[in-house]
């Protein structure tokens, strides 16, 4: 990874932060995105101090097409040649039934998880094609393999991430570029706090009795895919905690 440039969306927390730490520890230079600039600044300090890595912060909301375009087209020459794009920014709000949910919240989820990913992909992949080098790693989910109660819109967005990953892989088949869809099961991050609209107690109960994956666990898999030999394209990985069997079946101790 030395001298590689890795671009991570949603790098201020959870899986994105785990990826930032893992790739920095392996010598990559990082472009880190999220909306919360203060948190990003602390992460930049941590990574520069601990790994002596180069870090560029690009705070923007992936839903804001103009902001994304402005940030990406104004990258200086030394940061333009992105080698690995990790499309990770994503969220869900609520666990409502499809006929009862909030349309405005669904706009946020769809605009972030699908359209945000597409905007960044559309802007960065042409340069990769031109350079004949690049890897796009999308963070999908086990939720994209099938719907579960209260998850229909989120599951639909992750099914879309699978379709977009498959489609991009098809479109790039005559190039050296690779496309990977990483599909985690239960990961203990800030994701559930957002899902339960800031209710930390509800988020903690969701992980009670099970040793969930951490953002760092998922980052190891992302790194595995990114560091495979150039002729090896890891198309998809489904990873779960040992006591999770499907998106709806887990074993929880003493619960
Ligand atoms: N946790 C889990 O169980 C699983 C999560 N996933 C997926 O993993 C990805 C990361 O989630 P996870 O780490 O768990 O959750 P976190 O909530 O911990 O992290 C989400 C990250 O996305 C950023 N983000 C959210 N909205 C935007 C936006 N509009 N523009 C830019 N950045 C944004 C957040 O930063 P900020 O708020 O500062 O913008 C944060 O850095 C998501 O795509 C999620 O769907 C997949 C399977 C399982
Ligand atoms: C957040 C996720 O994607 C997780 N796999 C879930 O569906 O709860």
CSV table of C-alpha atoms and ligand atoms in Angstrom, one decimal, residues 9-17 33-37 39 60-63 87-92 112-113 139-143 154 158 182-192 194 206-207 215, ligand 1:
chain,number,residue,atom,x,y,z
A,9,UNK,CA,-16.1,8.2,2.5
A,10,UNK,CA,-17.7,8.2,6.0
A,11,UNK,CA,-14.3,8.0,7.6
A,12,UNK,CA,-15.2,9.7,10.9
A,13,UNK,CA,-16.6,6.6,12.6
A,14,UNK,CA,-17.1,2.8,12.6
A,15,UNK,CA,-16.1,0.9,9.5
A,16,UNK,CA,-14.7,4.0,7.7
A,17,UNK,CA,-12.5,4.9,10.7
A,33,UNK,CA,-14.4,12.3,4.0
A,34,UNK,CA,-17.3,12.8,6.3
A,35,UNK,CA,-19.5,15.7,7.3
A,36,UNK,CA,-18.1,16.3,10.8
A,37,UNK,CA,-14.9,18.3,10.3
A,39,UNK,CA,-13.8,14.6,14.3
A,60,UNK,CA,-18.5,17.2,2.4
A,61,UNK,CA,-22.0,15.7,2.4
A,62,UNK,CA,-22.1,13.0,-0.3
A,63,UNK,CA,-25.7,14.0,-1.0
A,87,UNK,CA,-17.6,4.0,-0.7
A,88,UNK,CA,-18.6,3.6,2.9
A,89,UNK,CA,-20.7,6.6,3.9
A,90,UNK,CA,-24.1,5.3,4.8
A,91,UNK,CA,-26.9,5.2,7.3
A,92,UNK,CA,-30.4,4.2,8.2
A,112,UNK,CA,-26.7,8.9,0.9
A,113,UNK,CA,-26.5,5.2,0.4
A,139,UNK,CA,-19.6,-1.2,1.6
A,140,UNK,CA,-22.9,-3.1,1.0
A,141,UNK,CA,-24.6,-5.2,3.7
A,142,UNK,CA,-26.1,-8.6,4.4
A,143,UNK,CA,-29.2,-6.4,4.3
A,154,UNK,CA,-32.4,0.3,4.0
A,158,UNK,CA,-28.0,-2.1,0.0
A,182,UNK,CA,-18.2,-6.0,1.2
A,183,UNK,CA,-21.4,-7.2,2.9
A,184,UNK,CA,-21.1,-7.1,6.8
A,185,UNK,CA,-23.7,-8.5,9.2
A,186,UNK,CA,-23.9,-7.0,12.6
A,187,UNK,CA,-21.2,-4.4,13.3
A,188,UNK,CA,-21.1,-2.4,16.6
A,189,UNK,CA,-20.6,1.2,15.5
A,190,UNK,CA,-22.5,4.4,15.7
A,191,UNK,CA,-24.8,3.1,13.0
A,192,UNK,CA,-27.4,1.8,15.5
A,194,UNK,CA,-28.4,6.8,14.2
A,206,UNK,CA,-29.4,-4.3,19.8
A,207,UNK,CA,-25.9,-5.7,20.4
A,215,UNK,CA,-15.3,-1.5,12.4
B,1,LIG,N1,-23.0,-1.2,11.5
B,1,LIG,C1,-23.5,-2.3,10.8
B,1,LIG,O1,-24.0,-3.2,11.4
B,1,LIG,C2,-23.3,-2.3,9.3
B,1,LIG,C3,-23.0,-1.2,8.6
B,1,LIG,N2,-23.0,-1.3,7.2
B,1,LIG,C4,-22.6,-0.2,6.4
B,1,LIG,O2,-21.3,0.3,6.7
B,1,LIG,C5,-21.2,1.7,6.4
B,1,LIG,C6,-20.6,2.4,7.5
B,1,LIG,O3,-21.5,2.3,8.6
B,1,LIG,P1,-20.9,2.2,10.2
B,1,LIG,O4,-19.5,2.4,10.2
B,1,LIG,O5,-21.5,1.0,10.7
B,1,LIG,O6,-21.7,3.5,10.8
B,1,LIG,P2,-21.2,4.8,11.5
B,1,LIG,O7,-22.5,5.5,11.8
B,1,LIG,O8,-20.3,4.5,12.6
B,1,LIG,O9,-20.4,5.6,10.4
B,1,LIG,C7,-21.1,6.2,9.3
B,1,LIG,C8,-20.1,7.1,8.6
B,1,LIG,O10,-20.8,7.7,7.4
B,1,LIG,C9,-20.7,9.1,7.5
B,1,LIG,N3,-21.8,9.8,6.8
B,1,LIG,C10,-23.1,9.6,7.0
B,1,LIG,N4,-23.8,10.3,6.2
B,1,LIG,C11,-22.9,11.0,5.4
B,1,LIG,C12,-23.1,11.9,4.3
B,1,LIG,N5,-24.3,12.3,3.9
B,1,LIG,N6,-21.9,12.4,3.7
B,1,LIG,C13,-20.7,12.0,4.2
B,1,LIG,N7,-20.5,11.1,5.2
B,1,LIG,C14,-21.6,10.6,5.8
B,1,LIG,C15,-20.6,9.5,9.0
B,1,LIG,O11,-20.0,10.7,9.3
B,1,LIG,P3,-20.7,12.1,9.5
B,1,LIG,O12,-21.9,11.9,10.3
B,1,LIG,O13,-19.6,12.9,10.1
B,1,LIG,O14,-20.9,12.6,8.1
B,1,LIG,C16,-19.7,8.3,9.5
B,1,LIG,O15,-18.4,8.6,9.3
B,1,LIG,C17,-22.6,2.1,6.0
B,1,LIG,O16,-22.7,2.2,4.6
B,1,LIG,C18,-23.5,1.0,6.5
B,1,LIG,O17,-24.7,0.9,5.8
B,1,LIG,C19,-23.1,-2.5,6.6
B,1,LIG,C20,-23.4,-3.6,7.3
B,1,LIG,C21,-23.5,-3.6,8.7
